Short mmCIF file of C-alpha atoms in Angstrom, two decimals:
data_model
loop_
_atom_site.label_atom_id
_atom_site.label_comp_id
_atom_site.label_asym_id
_atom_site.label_seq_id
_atom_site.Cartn_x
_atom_site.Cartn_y
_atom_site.Cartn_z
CA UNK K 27 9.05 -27.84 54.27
CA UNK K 28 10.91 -29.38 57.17
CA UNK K 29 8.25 -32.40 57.96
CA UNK K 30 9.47 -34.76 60.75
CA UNK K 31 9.39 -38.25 59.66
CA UNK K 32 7.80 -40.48 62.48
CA UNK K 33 9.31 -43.58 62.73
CA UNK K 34 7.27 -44.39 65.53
CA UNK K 35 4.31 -44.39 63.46
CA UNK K 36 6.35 -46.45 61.01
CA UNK K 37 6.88 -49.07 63.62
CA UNK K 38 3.43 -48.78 65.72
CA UNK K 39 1.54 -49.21 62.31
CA UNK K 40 3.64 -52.24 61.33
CA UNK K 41 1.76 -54.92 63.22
CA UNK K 42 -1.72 -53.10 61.90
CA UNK K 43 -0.46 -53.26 58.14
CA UNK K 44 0.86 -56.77 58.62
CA UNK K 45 -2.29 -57.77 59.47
CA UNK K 46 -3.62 -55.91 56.53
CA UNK K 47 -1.30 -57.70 54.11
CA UNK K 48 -2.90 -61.39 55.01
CA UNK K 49 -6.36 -60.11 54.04
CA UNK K 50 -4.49 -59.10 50.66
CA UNK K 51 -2.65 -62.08 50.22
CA UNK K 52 -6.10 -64.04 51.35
CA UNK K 53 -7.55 -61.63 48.66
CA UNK K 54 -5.32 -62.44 45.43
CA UNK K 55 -5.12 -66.64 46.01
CA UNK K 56 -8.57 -66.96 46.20
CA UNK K 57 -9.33 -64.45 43.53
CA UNK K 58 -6.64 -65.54 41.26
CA UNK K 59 -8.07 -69.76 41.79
CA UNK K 60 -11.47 -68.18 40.62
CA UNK K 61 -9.65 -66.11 37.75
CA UNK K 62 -8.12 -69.33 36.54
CA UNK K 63 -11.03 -71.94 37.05
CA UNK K 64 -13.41 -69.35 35.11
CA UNK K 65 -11.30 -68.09 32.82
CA UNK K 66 -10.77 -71.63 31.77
CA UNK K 67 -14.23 -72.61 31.05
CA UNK K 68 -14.97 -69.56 29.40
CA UNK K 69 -11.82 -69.86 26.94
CA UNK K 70 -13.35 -73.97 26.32
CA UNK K 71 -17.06 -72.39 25.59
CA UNK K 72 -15.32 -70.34 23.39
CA UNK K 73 -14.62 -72.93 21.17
CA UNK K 74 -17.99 -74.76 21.19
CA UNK K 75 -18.63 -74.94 16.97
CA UNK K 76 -21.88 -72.81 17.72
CA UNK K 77 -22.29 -69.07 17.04
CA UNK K 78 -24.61 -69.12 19.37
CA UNK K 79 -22.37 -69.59 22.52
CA UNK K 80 -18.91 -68.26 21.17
CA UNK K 81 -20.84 -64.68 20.04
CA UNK K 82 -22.41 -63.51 23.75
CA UNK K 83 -19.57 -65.30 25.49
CA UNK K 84 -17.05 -63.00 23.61
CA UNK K 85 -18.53 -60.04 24.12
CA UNK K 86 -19.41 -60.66 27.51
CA UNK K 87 -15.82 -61.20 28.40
CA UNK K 88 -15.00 -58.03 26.03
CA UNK K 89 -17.29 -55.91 28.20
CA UNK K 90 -15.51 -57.10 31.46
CA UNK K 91 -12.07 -56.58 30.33
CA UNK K 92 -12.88 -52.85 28.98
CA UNK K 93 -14.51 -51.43 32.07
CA UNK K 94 -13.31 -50.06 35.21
CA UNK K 95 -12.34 -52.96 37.85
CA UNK K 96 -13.56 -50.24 40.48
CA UNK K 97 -16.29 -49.48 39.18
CA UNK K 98 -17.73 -53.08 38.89
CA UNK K 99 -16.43 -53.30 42.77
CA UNK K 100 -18.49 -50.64 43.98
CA UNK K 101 -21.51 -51.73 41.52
CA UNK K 102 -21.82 -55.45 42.73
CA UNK K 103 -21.17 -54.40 46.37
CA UNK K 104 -24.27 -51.95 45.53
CA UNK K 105 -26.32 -54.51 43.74
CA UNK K 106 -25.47 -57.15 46.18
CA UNK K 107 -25.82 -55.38 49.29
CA UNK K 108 -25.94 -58.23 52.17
CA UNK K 109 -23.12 -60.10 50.53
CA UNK K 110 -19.91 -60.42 52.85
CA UNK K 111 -17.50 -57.96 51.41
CA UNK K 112 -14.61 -60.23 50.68
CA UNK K 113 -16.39 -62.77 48.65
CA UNK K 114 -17.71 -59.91 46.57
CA UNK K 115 -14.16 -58.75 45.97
CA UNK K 116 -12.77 -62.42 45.30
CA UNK K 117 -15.36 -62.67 42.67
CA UNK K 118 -14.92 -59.48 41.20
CA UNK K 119 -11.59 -60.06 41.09
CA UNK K 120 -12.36 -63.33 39.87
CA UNK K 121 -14.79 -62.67 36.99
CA UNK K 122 -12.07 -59.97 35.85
CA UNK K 123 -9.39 -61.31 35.63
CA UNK K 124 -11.05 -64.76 33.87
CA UNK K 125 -12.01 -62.22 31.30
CA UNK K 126 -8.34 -61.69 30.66
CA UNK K 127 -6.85 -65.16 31.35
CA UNK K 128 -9.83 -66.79 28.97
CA UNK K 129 -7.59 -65.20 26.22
CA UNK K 130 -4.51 -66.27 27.53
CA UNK K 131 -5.79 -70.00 27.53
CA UNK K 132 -7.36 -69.34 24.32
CA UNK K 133 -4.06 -68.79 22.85
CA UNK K 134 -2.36 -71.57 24.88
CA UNK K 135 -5.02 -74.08 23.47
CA UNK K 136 -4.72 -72.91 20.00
CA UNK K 137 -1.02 -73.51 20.22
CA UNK K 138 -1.57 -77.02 20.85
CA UNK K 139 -0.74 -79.22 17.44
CA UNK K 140 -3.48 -79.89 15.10
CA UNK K 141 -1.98 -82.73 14.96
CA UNK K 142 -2.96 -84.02 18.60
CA UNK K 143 -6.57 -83.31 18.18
CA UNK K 144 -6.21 -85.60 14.59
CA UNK K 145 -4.03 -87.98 16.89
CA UNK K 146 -7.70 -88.11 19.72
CA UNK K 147 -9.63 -88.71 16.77
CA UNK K 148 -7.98 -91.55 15.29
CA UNK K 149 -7.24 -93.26 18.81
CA UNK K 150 -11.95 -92.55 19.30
CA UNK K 151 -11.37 -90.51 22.08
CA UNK K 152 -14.62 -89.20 23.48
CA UNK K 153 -14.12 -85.36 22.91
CA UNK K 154 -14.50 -84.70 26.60
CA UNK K 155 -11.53 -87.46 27.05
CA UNK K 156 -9.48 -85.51 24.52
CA UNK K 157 -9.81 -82.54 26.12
CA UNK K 158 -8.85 -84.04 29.32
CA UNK K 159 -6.46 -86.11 28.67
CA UNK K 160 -4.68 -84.68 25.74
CA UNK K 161 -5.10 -81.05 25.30
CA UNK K 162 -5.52 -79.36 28.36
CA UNK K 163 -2.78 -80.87 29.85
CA UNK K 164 -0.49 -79.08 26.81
CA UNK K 165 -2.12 -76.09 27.02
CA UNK K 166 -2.15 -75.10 30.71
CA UNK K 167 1.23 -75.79 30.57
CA UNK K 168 1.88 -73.26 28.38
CA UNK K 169 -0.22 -70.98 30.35
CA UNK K 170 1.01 -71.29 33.94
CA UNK K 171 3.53 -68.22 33.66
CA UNK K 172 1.03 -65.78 32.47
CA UNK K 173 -1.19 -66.90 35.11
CA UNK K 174 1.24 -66.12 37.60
CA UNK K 175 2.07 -62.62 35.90
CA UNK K 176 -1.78 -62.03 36.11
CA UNK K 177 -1.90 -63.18 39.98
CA UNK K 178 1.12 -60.76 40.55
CA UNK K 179 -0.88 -57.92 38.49
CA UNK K 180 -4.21 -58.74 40.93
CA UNK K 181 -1.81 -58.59 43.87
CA UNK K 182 -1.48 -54.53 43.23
CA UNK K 183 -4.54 -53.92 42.37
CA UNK K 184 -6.39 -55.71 45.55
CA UNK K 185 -6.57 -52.51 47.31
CA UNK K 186 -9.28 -51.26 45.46
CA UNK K 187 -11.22 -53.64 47.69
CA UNK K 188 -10.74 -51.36 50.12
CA UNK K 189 -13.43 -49.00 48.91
CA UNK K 190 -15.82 -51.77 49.27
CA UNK K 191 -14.67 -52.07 53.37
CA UNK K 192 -12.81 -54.99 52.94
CA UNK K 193 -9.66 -54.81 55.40
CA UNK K 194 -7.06 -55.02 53.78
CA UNK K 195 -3.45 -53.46 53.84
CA UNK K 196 -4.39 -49.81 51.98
CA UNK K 197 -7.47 -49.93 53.70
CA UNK K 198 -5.26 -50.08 57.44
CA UNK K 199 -2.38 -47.52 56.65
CA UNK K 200 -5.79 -45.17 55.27
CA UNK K 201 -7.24 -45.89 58.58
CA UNK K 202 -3.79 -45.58 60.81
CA UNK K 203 -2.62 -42.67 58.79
CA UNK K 204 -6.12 -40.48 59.58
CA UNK K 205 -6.06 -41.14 62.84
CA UNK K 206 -1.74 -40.20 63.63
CA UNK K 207 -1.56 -37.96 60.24
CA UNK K 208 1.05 -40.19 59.29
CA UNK K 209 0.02 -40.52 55.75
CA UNK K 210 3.57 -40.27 55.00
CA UNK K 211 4.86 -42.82 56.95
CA UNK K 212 2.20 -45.52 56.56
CA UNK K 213 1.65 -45.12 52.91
CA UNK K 214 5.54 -45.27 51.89
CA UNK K 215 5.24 -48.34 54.54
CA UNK K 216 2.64 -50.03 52.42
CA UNK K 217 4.03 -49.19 49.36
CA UNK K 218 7.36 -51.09 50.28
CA UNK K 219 5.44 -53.57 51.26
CA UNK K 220 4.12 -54.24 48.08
CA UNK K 221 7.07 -53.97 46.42
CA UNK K 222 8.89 -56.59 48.74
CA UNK K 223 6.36 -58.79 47.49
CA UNK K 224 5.77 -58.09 44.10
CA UNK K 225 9.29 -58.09 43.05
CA UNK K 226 10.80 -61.21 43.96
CA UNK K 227 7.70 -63.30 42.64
CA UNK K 228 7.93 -61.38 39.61
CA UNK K 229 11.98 -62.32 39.28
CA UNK K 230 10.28 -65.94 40.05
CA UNK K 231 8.14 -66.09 37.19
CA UNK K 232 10.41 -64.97 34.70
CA UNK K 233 12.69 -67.52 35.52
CA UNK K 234 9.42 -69.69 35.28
CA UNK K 235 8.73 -68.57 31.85
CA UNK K 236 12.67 -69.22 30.81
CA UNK K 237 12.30 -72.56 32.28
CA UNK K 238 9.40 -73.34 30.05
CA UNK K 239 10.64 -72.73 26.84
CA UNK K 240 9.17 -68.95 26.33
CA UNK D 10 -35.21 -47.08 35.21
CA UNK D 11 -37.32 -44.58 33.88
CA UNK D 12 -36.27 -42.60 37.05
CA UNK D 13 -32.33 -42.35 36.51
CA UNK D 14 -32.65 -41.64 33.25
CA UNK D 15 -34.94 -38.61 33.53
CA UNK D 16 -32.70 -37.46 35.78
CA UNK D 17 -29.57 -38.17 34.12
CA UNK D 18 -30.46 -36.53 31.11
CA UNK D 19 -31.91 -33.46 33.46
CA UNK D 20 -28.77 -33.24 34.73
CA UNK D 21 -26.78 -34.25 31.12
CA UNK D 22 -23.73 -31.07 31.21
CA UNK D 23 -23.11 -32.63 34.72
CA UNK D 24 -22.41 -36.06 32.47
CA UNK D 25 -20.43 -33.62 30.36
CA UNK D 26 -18.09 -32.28 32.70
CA UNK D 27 -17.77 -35.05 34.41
CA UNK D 28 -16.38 -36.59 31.26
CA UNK D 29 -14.18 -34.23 30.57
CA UNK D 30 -11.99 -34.69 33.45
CA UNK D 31 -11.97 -38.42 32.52
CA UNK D 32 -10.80 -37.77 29.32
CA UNK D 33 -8.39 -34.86 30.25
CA UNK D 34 -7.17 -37.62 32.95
CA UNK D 35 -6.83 -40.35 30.12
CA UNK D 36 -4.99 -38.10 27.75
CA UNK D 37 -2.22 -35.98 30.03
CA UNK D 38 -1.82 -39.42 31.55
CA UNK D 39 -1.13 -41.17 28.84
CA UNK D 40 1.01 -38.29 27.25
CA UNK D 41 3.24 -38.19 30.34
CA UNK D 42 3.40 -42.49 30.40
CA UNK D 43 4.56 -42.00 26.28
CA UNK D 44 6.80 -39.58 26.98
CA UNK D 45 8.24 -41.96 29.77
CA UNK D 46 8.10 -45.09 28.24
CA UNK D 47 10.84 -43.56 25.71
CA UNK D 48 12.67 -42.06 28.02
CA UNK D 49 13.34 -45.37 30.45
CA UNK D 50 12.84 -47.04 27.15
CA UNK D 51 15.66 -45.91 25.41
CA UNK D 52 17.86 -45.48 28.58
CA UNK D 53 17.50 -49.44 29.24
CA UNK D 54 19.73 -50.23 26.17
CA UNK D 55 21.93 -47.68 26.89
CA UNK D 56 25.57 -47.81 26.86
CA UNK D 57 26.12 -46.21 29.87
CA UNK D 58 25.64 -48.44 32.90
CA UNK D 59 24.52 -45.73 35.10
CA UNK D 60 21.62 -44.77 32.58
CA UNK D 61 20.58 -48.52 32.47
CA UNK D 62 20.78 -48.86 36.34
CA UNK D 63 18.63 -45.90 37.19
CA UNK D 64 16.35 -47.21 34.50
CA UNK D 65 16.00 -50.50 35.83
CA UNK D 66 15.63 -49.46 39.30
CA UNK D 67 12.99 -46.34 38.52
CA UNK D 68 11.24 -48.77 36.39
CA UNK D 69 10.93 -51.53 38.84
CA UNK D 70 10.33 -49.25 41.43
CA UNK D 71 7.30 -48.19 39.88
CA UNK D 72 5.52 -51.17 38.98
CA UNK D 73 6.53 -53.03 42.37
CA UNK D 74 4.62 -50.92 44.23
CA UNK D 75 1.01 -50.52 43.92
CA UNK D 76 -0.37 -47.55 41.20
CA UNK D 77 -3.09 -47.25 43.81
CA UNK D 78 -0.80 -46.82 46.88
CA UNK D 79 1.22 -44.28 44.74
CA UNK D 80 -2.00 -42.31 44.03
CA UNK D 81 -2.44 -41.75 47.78
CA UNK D 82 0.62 -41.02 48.52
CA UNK D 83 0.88 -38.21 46.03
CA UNK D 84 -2.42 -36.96 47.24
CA UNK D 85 -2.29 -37.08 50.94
CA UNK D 86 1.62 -37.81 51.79
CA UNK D 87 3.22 -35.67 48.80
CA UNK D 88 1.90 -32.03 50.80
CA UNK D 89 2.80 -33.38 54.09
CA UNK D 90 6.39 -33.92 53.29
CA UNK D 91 7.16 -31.14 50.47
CA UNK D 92 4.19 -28.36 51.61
CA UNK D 93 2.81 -28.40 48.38
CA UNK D 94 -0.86 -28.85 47.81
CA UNK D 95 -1.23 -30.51 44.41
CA UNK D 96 -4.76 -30.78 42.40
CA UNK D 97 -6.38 -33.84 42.57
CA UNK D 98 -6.61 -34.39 38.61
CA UNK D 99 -2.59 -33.34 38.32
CA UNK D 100 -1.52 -35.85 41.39
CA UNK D 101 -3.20 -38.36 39.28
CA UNK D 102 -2.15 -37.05 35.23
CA UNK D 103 1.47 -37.67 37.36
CA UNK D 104 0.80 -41.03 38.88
CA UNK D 105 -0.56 -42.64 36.01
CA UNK D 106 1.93 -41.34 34.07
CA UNK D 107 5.05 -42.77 35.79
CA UNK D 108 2.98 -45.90 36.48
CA UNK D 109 1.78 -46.31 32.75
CA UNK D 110 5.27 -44.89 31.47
CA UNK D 111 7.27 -47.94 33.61
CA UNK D 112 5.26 -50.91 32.06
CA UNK D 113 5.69 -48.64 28.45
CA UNK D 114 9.17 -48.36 28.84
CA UNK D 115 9.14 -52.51 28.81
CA UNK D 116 7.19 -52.61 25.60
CA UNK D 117 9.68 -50.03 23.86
CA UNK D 118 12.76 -51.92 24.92
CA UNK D 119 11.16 -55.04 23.61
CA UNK D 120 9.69 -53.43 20.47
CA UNK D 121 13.47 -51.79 19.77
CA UNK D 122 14.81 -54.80 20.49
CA UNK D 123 12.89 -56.94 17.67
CA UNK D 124 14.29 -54.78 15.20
CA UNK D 125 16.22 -57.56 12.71
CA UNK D 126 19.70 -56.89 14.17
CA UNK D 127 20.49 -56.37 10.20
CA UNK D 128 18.68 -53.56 10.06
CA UNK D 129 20.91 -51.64 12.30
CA UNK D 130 23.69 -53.13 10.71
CA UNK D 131 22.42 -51.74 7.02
CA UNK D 132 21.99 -47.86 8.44
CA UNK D 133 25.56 -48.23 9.46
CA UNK D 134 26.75 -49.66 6.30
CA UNK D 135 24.87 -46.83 4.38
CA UNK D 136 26.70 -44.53 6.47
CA UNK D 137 23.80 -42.87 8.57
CA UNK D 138 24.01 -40.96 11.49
CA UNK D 139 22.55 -42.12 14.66
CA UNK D 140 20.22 -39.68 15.06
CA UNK D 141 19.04 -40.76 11.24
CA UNK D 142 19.31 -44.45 11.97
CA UNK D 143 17.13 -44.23 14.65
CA UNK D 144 14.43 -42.15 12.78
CA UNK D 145 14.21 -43.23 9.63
CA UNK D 146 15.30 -46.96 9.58
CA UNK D 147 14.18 -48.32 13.47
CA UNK D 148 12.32 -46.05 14.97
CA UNK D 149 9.39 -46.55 12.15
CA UNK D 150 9.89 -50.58 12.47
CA UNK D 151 9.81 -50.18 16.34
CA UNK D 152 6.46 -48.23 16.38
CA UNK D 153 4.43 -50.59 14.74
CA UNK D 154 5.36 -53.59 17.34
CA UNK D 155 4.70 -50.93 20.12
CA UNK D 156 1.35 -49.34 18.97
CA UNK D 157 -0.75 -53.17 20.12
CA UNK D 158 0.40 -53.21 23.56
CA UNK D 159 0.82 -49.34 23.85
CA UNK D 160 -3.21 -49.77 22.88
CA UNK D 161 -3.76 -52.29 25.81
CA UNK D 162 -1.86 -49.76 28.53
CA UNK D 163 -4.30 -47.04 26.99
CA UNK D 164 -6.92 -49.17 27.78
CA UNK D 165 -5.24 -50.10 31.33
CA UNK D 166 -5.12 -46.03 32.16
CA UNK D 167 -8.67 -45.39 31.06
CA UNK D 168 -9.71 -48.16 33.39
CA UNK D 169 -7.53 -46.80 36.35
CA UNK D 170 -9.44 -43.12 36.26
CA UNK D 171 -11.83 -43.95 38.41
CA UNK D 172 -9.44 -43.95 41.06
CA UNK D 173 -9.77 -40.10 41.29
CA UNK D 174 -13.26 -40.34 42.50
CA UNK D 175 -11.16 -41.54 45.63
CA UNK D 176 -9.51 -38.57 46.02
CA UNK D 177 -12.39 -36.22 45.21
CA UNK D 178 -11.51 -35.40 41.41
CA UNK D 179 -15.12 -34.62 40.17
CA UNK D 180 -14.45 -37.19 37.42
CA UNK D 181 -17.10 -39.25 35.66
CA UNK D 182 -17.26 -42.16 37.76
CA UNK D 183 -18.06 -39.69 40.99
CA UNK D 184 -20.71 -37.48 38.81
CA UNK D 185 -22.82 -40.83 38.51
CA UNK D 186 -22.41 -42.22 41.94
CA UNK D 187 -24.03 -38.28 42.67
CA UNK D 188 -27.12 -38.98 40.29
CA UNK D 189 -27.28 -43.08 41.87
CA UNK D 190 -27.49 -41.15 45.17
CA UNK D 191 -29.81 -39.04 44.60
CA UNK D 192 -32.22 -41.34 42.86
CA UNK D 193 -31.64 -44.57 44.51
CA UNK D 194 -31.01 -46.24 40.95
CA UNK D 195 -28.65 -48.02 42.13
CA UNK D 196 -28.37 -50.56 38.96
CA UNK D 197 -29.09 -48.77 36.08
CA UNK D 198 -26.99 -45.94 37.33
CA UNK D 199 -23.44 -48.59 37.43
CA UNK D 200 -24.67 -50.02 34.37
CA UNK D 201 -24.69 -46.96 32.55
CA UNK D 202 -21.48 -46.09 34.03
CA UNK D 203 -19.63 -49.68 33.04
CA UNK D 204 -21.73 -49.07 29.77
CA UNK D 205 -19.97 -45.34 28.58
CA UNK D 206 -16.57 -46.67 29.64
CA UNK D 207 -16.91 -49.21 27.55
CA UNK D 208 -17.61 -46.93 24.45
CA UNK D 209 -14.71 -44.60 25.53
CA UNK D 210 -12.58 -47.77 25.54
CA UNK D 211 -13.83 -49.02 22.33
CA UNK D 212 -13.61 -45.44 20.63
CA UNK D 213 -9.71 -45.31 21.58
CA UNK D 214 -9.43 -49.09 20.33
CA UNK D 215 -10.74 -47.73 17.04
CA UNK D 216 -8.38 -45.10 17.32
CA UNK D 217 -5.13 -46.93 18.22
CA UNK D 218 -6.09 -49.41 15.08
CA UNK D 219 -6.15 -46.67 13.04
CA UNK D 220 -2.97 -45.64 13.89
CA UNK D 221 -1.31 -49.11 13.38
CA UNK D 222 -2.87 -49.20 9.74
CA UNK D 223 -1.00 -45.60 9.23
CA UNK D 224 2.12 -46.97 10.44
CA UNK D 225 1.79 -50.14 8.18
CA UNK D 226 1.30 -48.63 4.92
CA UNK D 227 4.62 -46.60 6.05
CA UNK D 228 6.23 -49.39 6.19
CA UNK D 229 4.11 -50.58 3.40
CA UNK D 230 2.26 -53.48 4.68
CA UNK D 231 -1.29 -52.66 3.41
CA UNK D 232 -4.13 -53.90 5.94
CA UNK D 233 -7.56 -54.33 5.39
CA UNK D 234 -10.12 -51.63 6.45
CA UNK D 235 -12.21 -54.25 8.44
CA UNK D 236 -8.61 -54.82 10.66
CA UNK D 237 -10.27 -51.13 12.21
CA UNK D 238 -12.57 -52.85 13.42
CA UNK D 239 -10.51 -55.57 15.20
CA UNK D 240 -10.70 -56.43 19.12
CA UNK D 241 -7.50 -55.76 21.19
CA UNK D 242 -5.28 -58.96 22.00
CA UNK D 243 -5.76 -59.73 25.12
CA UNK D 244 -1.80 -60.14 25.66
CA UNK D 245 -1.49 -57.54 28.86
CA UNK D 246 1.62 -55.85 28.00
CA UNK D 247 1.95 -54.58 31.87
CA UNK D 248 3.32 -58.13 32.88
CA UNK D 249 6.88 -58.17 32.55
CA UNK D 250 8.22 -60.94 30.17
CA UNK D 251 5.10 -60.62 28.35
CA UNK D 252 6.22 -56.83 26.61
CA UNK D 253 7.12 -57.11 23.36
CA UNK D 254 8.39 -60.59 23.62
CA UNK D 255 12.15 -60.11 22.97
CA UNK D 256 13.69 -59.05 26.65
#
């Protein structure tokens, strides 16, 4: 019952999970500029007036966003076996997430006023010049506090990449832990760590969202 | 292909079993997440300052740090520090539970929130109890804002179970890594995989929609059968500000 708490294990794993936490930071900026790239084209080809593309691009992203992020990990590191690691997680991550914030920009678009695609139409914009100049603007606008919400959400969840080897802060206090049997220490380590991160950019976007009119 | 699936179906009470624990995992955790959500639900608009501290603190606590990094530490910290060995499927029934139950408790607060402020008003002015305002005027009102993101958490959980292949919970996702082991299969075994979680997901979206016509004709907004059949928003309710709208 009586377990002695190691706080030299607490400080000699610091550096290690420090080092860990870049790798996860590295992790959820580059996934979450692939998450919002993607997710934007697929919420445009969404809109094309043609069965034909809006049909398997919906249920594509409806497949993504109802399976296991894990499991799709450990698949594409298993498919695509002499990938580097991190990229496959970044695009993972990526190609998740899009799947989610396609919606997101899907609604964001569709709040934009009929009235300003009428508005492009009378002024013989080029649709591709409407788009740009017009609507997108508007709409990603509206969109830029969910995408941070969904940035923060990939943020906890990039230690899954740790199955797949990638280094990253779970993946060091796993490793540290085993080695000392420090589970304890590391783990409630990491987990702090997280939430001195996640919180404050969290308290951030809300004020973000207020801000923006939400 | 032919391969994996000879085997797989060879091998189909494996698939079974395997299942099982996925759904057990699903339902307890979900149960236990519900069962929170009301509890730091409720206790967020409470009176007593105390009651909304802890809540806001518990909650926050909980979705701050990682589900995954709470996972581990119930598995291999928790019988370090307290001695107590815990099962593999009940360390995670508990971790998805308080994990599931923090973002929950955001989309009751919300949902009870959006209740027409004169709604509350009219139970008082008819003289109800609280106990009878809560069940038979809000409560119903509350439910059927709740039951589309309490669908999307569902969702969420199922998609978290495959975490307990991490710590050795002989759950579905680790019964077909066995059968991609053993017969090298190695895409046709994650596509099947990918492929029955998406029917399990799908299956519970059916279910959930069900349950939001119910509680619309209570309320006695008639839907259409084909809203059954409906996709899930795509509105995540585990992001805070995005629960329920109202905060």
């Amino acid at each position: 019952m009586s377990y002695a708490w190691d706080w030299g294990a607490v400080r000699d794993s610091l550096p290690l999970l420090w080092h860990g936490f870049l790798t996860t930071l590295l992790a959820t900026v580059l996934g979450t500029a692939v998450a919002a790239v993607l997710g934007l084209l697929v919420a445009v080809a969404g809109r094309v007036p043609s069965r034909l593309v809006t049909v398997p691009v919906r249920t594509v992203t409806e497949f993504v966003r109802s399976t296991p992020l894990l499991v799709q990990l450990v698949g594409a590191y298993a498919v695509f076996n002499t990938v580097d690691p991190l990229t496959i997680g970044v695009a993972v991550l990526g190609i998740h997430y899009a799947s989610y914030l396609s919606e997101v920009y899907r609604a964001g678009i569709d709040a934009v006023p009929k009235g300003q695609w009428e508005a492009c139409r009378a002024l013989s914009m080029s649709p591709r010049r409407a788009w740009q100049a017009v609507i997108l603007p508007q709409a990603v606008r509206k969109v830029l506090p969910a995408l941070g919400n969904y940035g923060i959400s990939m943020f906890k969840e990039t230690p899954f990449l740790a199955v797949i080897t990638v280094q990253e802060m779970v993946a060091k206090a796993r490793e540290y832990g085993a080695d000392h049997f420090t589970y304890a220490e590391t783990f409630t380590l990491a987990g702090l760590f997280f939430l001195a991160a996640s919180y404050p950019t969290s308290l951030l976007m809300r004020k973000l969202e207020k801000r923006l009119g939400h | 292909m032919g391969d994996f699936y000879t085997y797989f179906f060879d091998h189909i009470s494996s698939v079974w079993s395997g299942l099982l624990v996925t759904v057990e995992a699903t339902v307890l955790g979900s149960a236990v997440a519900l069962a929170l959500s009301f509890v730091f639900g409720f206790a967020a608009r409470s009176g007593l300052l105390l009651a909304r501290g802890v809540s806001r603190v518990v909650v926050e606590f909980l979705r701050g740090t990682s589900l995954y990094v709470q996972l581990f530490w119930l598995y291999y910290a928790f019988p370090l520090l307290s001695g107590y060995e815990l099962s593999p499927l009940f360390c995670g029934v508990v971790a998805f539970g308080m994990n599931y139950g923090a973002y929950g408790s955001e989309v009751v607060r919300g949902a009870l929130n959006a209740v027409p402020r004169a709604q509350w008003e009219a139970a008082v002015a008819l003289n109800m109890t609280p106990s009878q305002r809560m069940r038979r005027v809000i409560l119903p009102q509350a439910w059927v804002q709740m039951i589309p993101s309490f669908t999307n958490l569902l969702i969420q959980l199922l998609k978290c179970t495959p975490l307990l292949w991490l710590i050795s919970a002989a759950d579905l996702t680790t019964v077909v890594q066995q059968m991609r082991d053993r017969t090298g299969a190695t895409t046709w075994a994650y596509l099947t995989l990918l492929v029955i979680y998406f029917v399990l997901a799908y299956a519970l979206t059916l279910l959930m929609n069900a349950l939001e016509r119910r509680a619309k004709s209570r309320l006695g907004l008639h839907t259409g059968r084909r809203a059954l059949l409906r996709r899930r928003g795509a509105e995540s309710a585990r992001e805070p500000g995005m629960a329920g709208g109202a905060s």
